[in-house]
């Protein structure tokens, strides 16, 4: 049976980590990693940051290079597209007609940018950020003096806006919601981020929709629902991502806000697993709530976990969700699921920023978020342990910056 091997579709963070983990965990049979891009697997977080602002010619930051893949005896099929999954014969068909059989299959297909749809508008010139090629294209438009319109006030849109400001552009950011960072970030942090962007020169248009986008040789004109117009040279859209489920759906796997997987990351077919942005899973720390995460560490952790599950591990995936973003000199981090908290305790760190602790009705710490200096990382890491252990914490201890969070671990004998 080993001759069929382990096959991974998707050579991003989750897929690359899974390939390595299969070897680390002792699998000696064939491993095939299939990626649509011709590049070796690379990190995506730098695409909206360093790749856009570096003075040097940008390059990818490899997760694993071709030489290491060869050393691990991973058959890396770059520039290849899977067109069909045949579950009955446990095989894949590639765009060039090649057929690959699998013993176990991992779908790490990620997500794709959500496209802006406005009836009657020419949207072909809009830019989106997902790949290194996208980043290079955006970078060429970020010239000093140019006016850039960013559509979407999530992490990607804000990071691109900050990078454009650093490149000497003027920026207008349009967000249909009443504030930026509406998903999983406390209002006060969102307002702090908005204030920092405004200080840097970003003009915000919040709570407004887009009626039309007209394009000509002179640039773009965005007509907003409040009757105002934005004249700009470039339009960059960052309005969310859609899980890439087409292959899974085509072969009859269950879909629920992504590819539906179990606590072991197994799909409705016991020989097929999924990991990363493309899948939704039940989280044991949150009462089995089914969630889907678009986050770097989740893709990394799920990739390694899925590999172990493919090798018959019975361990449930229970890593605490963690998000981060750099906004100019500020570091923003969220650990856990903020929307599962019923009560929020604020710890003011003065010039180093603020921490927000989110408690359940019974006093358990379910999430923590913070913004400020890089030093908040230490407290976020301690909060992660408290969340993992489902610790009940006194609000007064969380609020008081003189109470060291590390001491709370000792009180719990952790």
PDB file of N, CA and C in Angstrom, residues 34-91:
ATOM      1  N   UNK A  34       2.328  19.038  -4.399  1.00  0.00           N
ATOM      2  CA  UNK A  34       1.899  19.637  -5.660  1.00  0.00           C
ATOM      3  C   UNK A  34       1.548  21.103  -5.430  1.00  0.00           C
ATOM      4  N   UNK A  35       2.192  21.996  -6.192  1.00  0.00           N
ATOM      5  CA  UNK A  35       1.937  23.423  -6.061  1.00  0.00           C
ATOM      6  C   UNK A  35       1.696  24.081  -7.402  1.00  0.00           C
ATOM      7  N   UNK A  36       0.769  25.037  -7.446  1.00  0.00           N
ATOM      8  CA  UNK A  36       0.459  25.704  -8.713  1.00  0.00           C
ATOM      9  C   UNK A  36       1.538  26.697  -9.119  1.00  0.00           C
ATOM     10  N   UNK A  37       2.215  27.311  -8.147  1.00  0.00           N
ATOM     11  CA  UNK A  37       3.289  28.247  -8.475  1.00  0.00           C
ATOM     12  C   UNK A  37       4.578  27.478  -8.758  1.00  0.00           C
ATOM     13  N   UNK A  38       5.437  28.079  -9.571  1.00  0.00           N
ATOM     14  CA  UNK A  38       6.687  27.415  -9.921  1.00  0.00           C
ATOM     15  C   UNK A  38       7.767  27.610  -8.870  1.00  0.00           C
ATOM     16  N   UNK A  39       7.515  28.452  -7.903  1.00  0.00           N
ATOM     17  CA  UNK A  39       8.496  28.722  -6.862  1.00  0.00           C
ATOM     18  C   UNK A  39       8.445  27.652  -5.775  1.00  0.00           C
ATOM     19  N   UNK A  40       9.535  27.552  -5.021  1.00  0.00           N
ATOM     20  CA  UNK A  40       9.538  26.721  -3.830  1.00  0.00           C
ATOM     21  C   UNK A  40       8.564  27.332  -2.822  1.00  0.00           C
ATOM     22  N   UNK A  41       8.029  26.556  -1.893  1.00  0.00           N
ATOM     23  CA  UNK A  41       7.092  27.092  -0.896  1.00  0.00           C
ATOM     24  C   UNK A  41       7.700  28.285  -0.152  1.00  0.00           C
ATOM     25  N   UNK A  42       6.916  29.365  -0.026  1.00  0.00           N
ATOM     26  CA  UNK A  42       7.447  30.582   0.595  1.00  0.00           C
ATOM     27  C   UNK A  42       6.453  31.181   1.581  1.00  0.00           C
ATOM     28  N   UNK A  43       6.977  32.023   2.462  1.00  0.00           N
ATOM     29  CA  UNK A  43       6.171  32.687   3.485  1.00  0.00           C
ATOM     30  C   UNK A  43       5.353  33.818   2.861  1.00  0.00           C
ATOM     31  N   UNK A  44       4.089  33.949   3.285  1.00  0.00           N
ATOM     32  CA  UNK A  44       3.228  35.003   2.748  1.00  0.00           C
ATOM     33  C   UNK A  44       3.177  36.280   3.589  1.00  0.00           C
ATOM     34  N   UNK A  45       3.366  36.236   4.919  1.00  0.00           N
ATOM     35  CA  UNK A  45       3.297  37.492   5.687  1.00  0.00           C
ATOM     36  C   UNK A  45       4.163  38.629   5.157  1.00  0.00           C
ATOM     37  N   UNK A  46       5.392  38.377   4.650  1.00  0.00           N
ATOM     38  CA  UNK A  46       6.200  39.498   4.162  1.00  0.00           C
ATOM     39  C   UNK A  46       5.651  40.185   2.910  1.00  0.00           C
ATOM     40  N   UNK A  47       4.692  39.564   2.230  1.00  0.00           N
ATOM     41  CA  UNK A  47       4.226  40.114   0.956  1.00  0.00           C
ATOM     42  C   UNK A  47       3.595  41.491   1.118  1.00  0.00           C
ATOM     43  N   UNK A  48       2.904  41.728   2.232  1.00  0.00           N
ATOM     44  CA  UNK A  48       2.241  43.017   2.435  1.00  0.00           C
ATOM     45  C   UNK A  48       3.123  44.004   3.190  1.00  0.00           C
ATOM     46  N   UNK A  49       4.316  43.554   3.566  1.00  0.00           N
ATOM     47  CA  UNK A  49       5.195  44.396   4.386  1.00  0.00           C
ATOM     48  C   UNK A  49       6.539  44.580   3.673  1.00  0.00           C
ATOM     49  N   UNK A  50       7.530  43.781   4.060  1.00  0.00           N
ATOM     50  CA  UNK A  50       8.895  43.958   3.550  1.00  0.00           C
ATOM     51  C   UNK A  50       8.971  43.928   2.031  1.00  0.00           C
ATOM     52  N   UNK A  51       8.200  43.044   1.420  1.00  0.00           N
ATOM     53  CA  UNK A  51       8.267  42.909  -0.039  1.00  0.00           C
ATOM     54  C   UNK A  51       7.873  44.201  -0.740  1.00  0.00           C
ATOM     55  N   UNK A  52       6.993  44.987  -0.129  1.00  0.00           N
ATOM     56  CA  UNK A  52       6.521  46.221  -0.753  1.00  0.00           C
ATOM     57  C   UNK A  52       7.427  47.415  -0.470  1.00  0.00           C
ATOM     58  N   UNK A  53       8.183  47.371   0.628  1.00  0.00           N
ATOM     59  CA  UNK A  53       8.910  48.575   1.041  1.00  0.00           C
ATOM     60  C   UNK A  53      10.434  48.448   0.988  1.00  0.00           C
ATOM     61  N   UNK A  54      10.961  47.245   0.861  1.00  0.00           N
ATOM     62  CA  UNK A  54      12.408  47.086   0.872  1.00  0.00           C
ATOM     63  C   UNK A  54      13.075  47.852  -0.264  1.00  0.00           C
ATOM     64  N   UNK A  55      14.237  48.405   0.029  1.00  0.00           N
ATOM     65  CA  UNK A  55      14.984  49.140  -0.996  1.00  0.00           C
ATOM     66  C   UNK A  55      15.613  48.185  -1.995  1.00  0.00           C
ATOM     67  N   UNK A  56      15.954  46.990  -1.525  1.00  0.00           N
ATOM     68  CA  UNK A  56      16.567  46.009  -2.409  1.00  0.00           C
ATOM     69  C   UNK A  56      15.501  45.335  -3.269  1.00  0.00           C
ATOM     70  N   UNK A  57      15.947  44.624  -4.290  1.00  0.00           N
ATOM     71  CA  UNK A  57      15.030  43.852  -5.111  1.00  0.00           C
ATOM     72  C   UNK A  57      14.395  42.764  -4.241  1.00  0.00           C
ATOM     73  N   UNK A  58      13.080  42.748  -4.115  1.00  0.00           N
ATOM     74  CA  UNK A  58      12.456  41.778  -3.209  1.00  0.00           C
ATOM     75  C   UNK A  58      12.598  40.347  -3.697  1.00  0.00           C
ATOM     76  N   UNK A  59      12.623  39.433  -2.758  1.00  0.00           N
ATOM     77  CA  UNK A  59      12.667  38.012  -3.075  1.00  0.00           C
ATOM     78  C   UNK A  59      11.812  37.277  -2.048  1.00  0.00           C
ATOM     79  N   UNK A  60      11.472  36.055  -2.349  1.00  0.00           N
ATOM     80  CA  UNK A  60      10.647  35.279  -1.425  1.00  0.00           C
ATOM     81  C   UNK A  60      11.488  34.787  -0.254  1.00  0.00           C
ATOM     82  N   UNK A  61      10.801  34.573   0.867  1.00  0.00           N
ATOM     83  CA  UNK A  61      11.410  33.932   2.034  1.00  0.00           C
ATOM     84  C   UNK A  61      10.936  32.488   2.026  1.00  0.00           C
ATOM     85  N   UNK A  62      11.830  31.578   1.703  1.00  0.00           N
ATOM     86  CA  UNK A  62      11.427  30.185   1.533  1.00  0.00           C
ATOM     87  C   UNK A  62      11.045  29.532   2.856  1.00  0.00           C
ATOM     88  N   UNK A  63       9.966  28.756   2.829  1.00  0.00           N
ATOM     89  CA  UNK A  63       9.653  27.862   3.943  1.00  0.00           C
ATOM     90  C   UNK A  63      10.598  26.668   3.880  1.00  0.00           C
ATOM     91  N   UNK A  64      10.766  26.170   2.682  1.00  0.00           N
ATOM     92  CA  UNK A  64      11.700  25.078   2.425  1.00  0.00           C
ATOM     93  C   UNK A  64      12.119  25.192   0.957  1.00  0.00           C
ATOM     94  N   UNK A  65      13.408  25.058   0.687  1.00  0.00           N
ATOM     95  CA  UNK A  65      13.877  25.241  -0.689  1.00  0.00           C
ATOM     96  C   UNK A  65      13.945  23.915  -1.446  1.00  0.00           C
ATOM     97  N   UNK A  66      14.253  24.013  -2.711  1.00  0.00           N
ATOM     98  CA  UNK A  66      14.295  22.817  -3.564  1.00  0.00           C
ATOM     99  C   UNK A  66      15.332  21.812  -3.067  1.00  0.00           C
ATOM    100  N   UNK A  67      16.466  22.316  -2.589  1.00  0.00           N
ATOM    101  CA  UNK A  67      17.531  21.406  -2.139  1.00  0.00           C
ATOM    102  C   UNK A  67      17.064  20.578  -0.941  1.00  0.00           C
ATOM    103  N   UNK A  68      16.405  21.239   0.024  1.00  0.00           N
ATOM    104  CA  UNK A  68      15.934  20.530   1.209  1.00  0.00           C
ATOM    105  C   UNK A  68      14.831  19.546   0.852  1.00  0.00           C
ATOM    106  N   UNK A  69      13.960  19.936  -0.063  1.00  0.00           N
ATOM    107  CA  UNK A  69      12.914  19.010  -0.508  1.00  0.00           C
ATOM    108  C   UNK A  69      13.530  17.755  -1.125  1.00  0.00           C
ATOM    109  N   UNK A  70      14.582  17.954  -1.889  1.00  0.00           N
ATOM    110  CA  UNK A  70      15.265  16.811  -2.505  1.00  0.00           C
ATOM    111  C   UNK A  70      15.923  15.940  -1.442  1.00  0.00           C
ATOM    112  N   UNK A  71      16.520  16.583  -0.433  1.00  0.00           N
ATOM    113  CA  UNK A  71      17.152  15.824   0.652  1.00  0.00           C
ATOM    114  C   UNK A  71      16.136  14.971   1.404  1.00  0.00           C
ATOM    115  N   UNK A  72      14.906  15.503   1.529  1.00  0.00           N
ATOM    116  CA  UNK A  72      13.847  14.767   2.219  1.00  0.00           C
ATOM    117  C   UNK A  72      13.162  13.755   1.307  1.00  0.00           C
ATOM    118  N   UNK A  73      13.604  13.701   0.053  1.00  0.00           N
ATOM    119  CA  UNK A  73      13.011  12.812  -0.944  1.00  0.00           C
ATOM    120  C   UNK A  73      11.516  13.105  -1.122  1.00  0.00           C
ATOM    121  N   UNK A  74      11.215  14.410  -1.218  1.00  0.00           N
ATOM    122  CA  UNK A  74       9.848  14.844  -1.509  1.00  0.00           C
ATOM    123  C   UNK A  74       9.769  15.156  -2.999  1.00  0.00           C
ATOM    124  N   UNK A  75       8.846  14.510  -3.670  1.00  0.00           N
ATOM    125  CA  UNK A  75       8.637  14.757  -5.089  1.00  0.00           C
ATOM    126  C   UNK A  75       7.805  16.035  -5.230  1.00  0.00           C
ATOM    127  N   UNK A  76       8.466  17.141  -5.569  1.00  0.00           N
ATOM    128  CA  UNK A  76       7.806  18.438  -5.631  1.00  0.00           C
ATOM    129  C   UNK A  76       7.406  18.746  -7.064  1.00  0.00           C
ATOM    130  N   UNK A  77       6.103  18.776  -7.322  1.00  0.00           N
ATOM    131  CA  UNK A  77       5.582  19.087  -8.645  1.00  0.00           C
ATOM    132  C   UNK A  77       5.133  20.544  -8.645  1.00  0.00           C
ATOM    133  N   UNK A  78       6.051  21.435  -9.014  1.00  0.00           N
ATOM    134  CA  UNK A  78       5.717  22.854  -9.058  1.00  0.00           C
ATOM    135  C   UNK A  78       5.069  23.195 -10.389  1.00  0.00           C
ATOM    136  N   UNK A  79       4.297  24.280 -10.391  1.00  0.00           N
ATOM    137  CA  UNK A  79       3.620  24.691 -11.615  1.00  0.00           C
ATOM    138  C   UNK A  79       2.617  23.669 -12.109  1.00  0.00           C
ATOM    139  N   UNK A  80       2.036  22.918 -11.182  1.00  0.00           N
ATOM    140  CA  UNK A  80       1.093  21.855 -11.559  1.00  0.00           C
ATOM    141  C   UNK A  80      -0.284  22.131 -10.960  1.00  0.00           C
ATOM    142  N   UNK A  81      -1.313  21.822 -11.735  1.00  0.00           N
ATOM    143  CA  UNK A  81      -2.690  22.044 -11.302  1.00  0.00           C
ATOM    144  C   UNK A  81      -3.416  20.711 -11.242  1.00  0.00           C
ATOM    145  N   UNK A  82      -4.074  20.458 -10.113  1.00  0.00           N
ATOM    146  CA  UNK A  82      -4.904  19.261  -9.984  1.00  0.00           C
ATOM    147  C   UNK A  82      -6.283  19.588 -10.518  1.00  0.00           C
ATOM    148  N   UNK A  83      -6.763  18.805 -11.447  1.00  0.00           N
ATOM    149  CA  UNK A  83      -8.069  19.068 -12.059  1.00  0.00           C
ATOM    150  C   UNK A  83      -9.176  18.171 -11.525  1.00  0.00           C
ATOM    151  N   UNK A  84      -8.801  17.044 -10.927  1.00  0.00           N
ATOM    152  CA  UNK A  84      -9.837  16.107 -10.485  1.00  0.00           C
ATOM    153  C   UNK A  84      -9.296  15.185  -9.403  1.00  0.00           C
ATOM    154  N   UNK A  85     -10.159  14.856  -8.445  1.00  0.00           N
ATOM    155  CA  UNK A  85      -9.870  13.828  -7.450  1.00  0.00           C
ATOM    156  C   UNK A  85     -10.821  12.668  -7.686  1.00  0.00           C
ATOM    157  N   UNK A  86     -10.262  11.487  -7.899  1.00  0.00           N
ATOM    158  CA  UNK A  86     -11.049  10.269  -8.078  1.00  0.00           C
ATOM    159  C   UNK A  86     -10.958   9.470  -6.782  1.00  0.00           C
ATOM    160  N   UNK A  87     -11.960   9.633  -5.924  1.00  0.00           N
ATOM    161  CA  UNK A  87     -11.907   8.985  -4.612  1.00  0.00           C
ATOM    162  C   UNK A  87     -12.012   7.469  -4.713  1.00  0.00           C
ATOM    163  N   UNK A  88     -12.756   6.975  -5.669  1.00  0.00           N
ATOM    164  CA  UNK A  88     -12.931   5.527  -5.799  1.00  0.00           C
ATOM    165  C   UNK A  88     -11.609   4.823  -6.071  1.00  0.00           C
ATOM    166  N   UNK A  89     -10.779   5.456  -6.896  1.00  0.00           N
ATOM    167  CA  UNK A  89      -9.487   4.859  -7.230  1.00  0.00           C
ATOM    168  C   UNK A  89      -8.326   5.490  -6.461  1.00  0.00           C
ATOM    169  N   UNK A  90      -8.658   6.388  -5.533  1.00  0.00           N
ATOM    170  CA  UNK A  90      -7.649   7.095  -4.738  1.00  0.00           C
ATOM    171  C   UNK A  90      -6.542   7.646  -5.635  1.00  0.00           C
ATOM    172  N   UNK A  91      -6.974   8.518  -6.541  1.00  0.00           N
ATOM    173  CA  UNK A  91      -6.010   9.093  -7.469  1.00  0.00           C
ATOM    174  C   UNK A  91      -6.375  10.534  -7.799  1.00  0.00           C
TER     175      UNK A  91
END
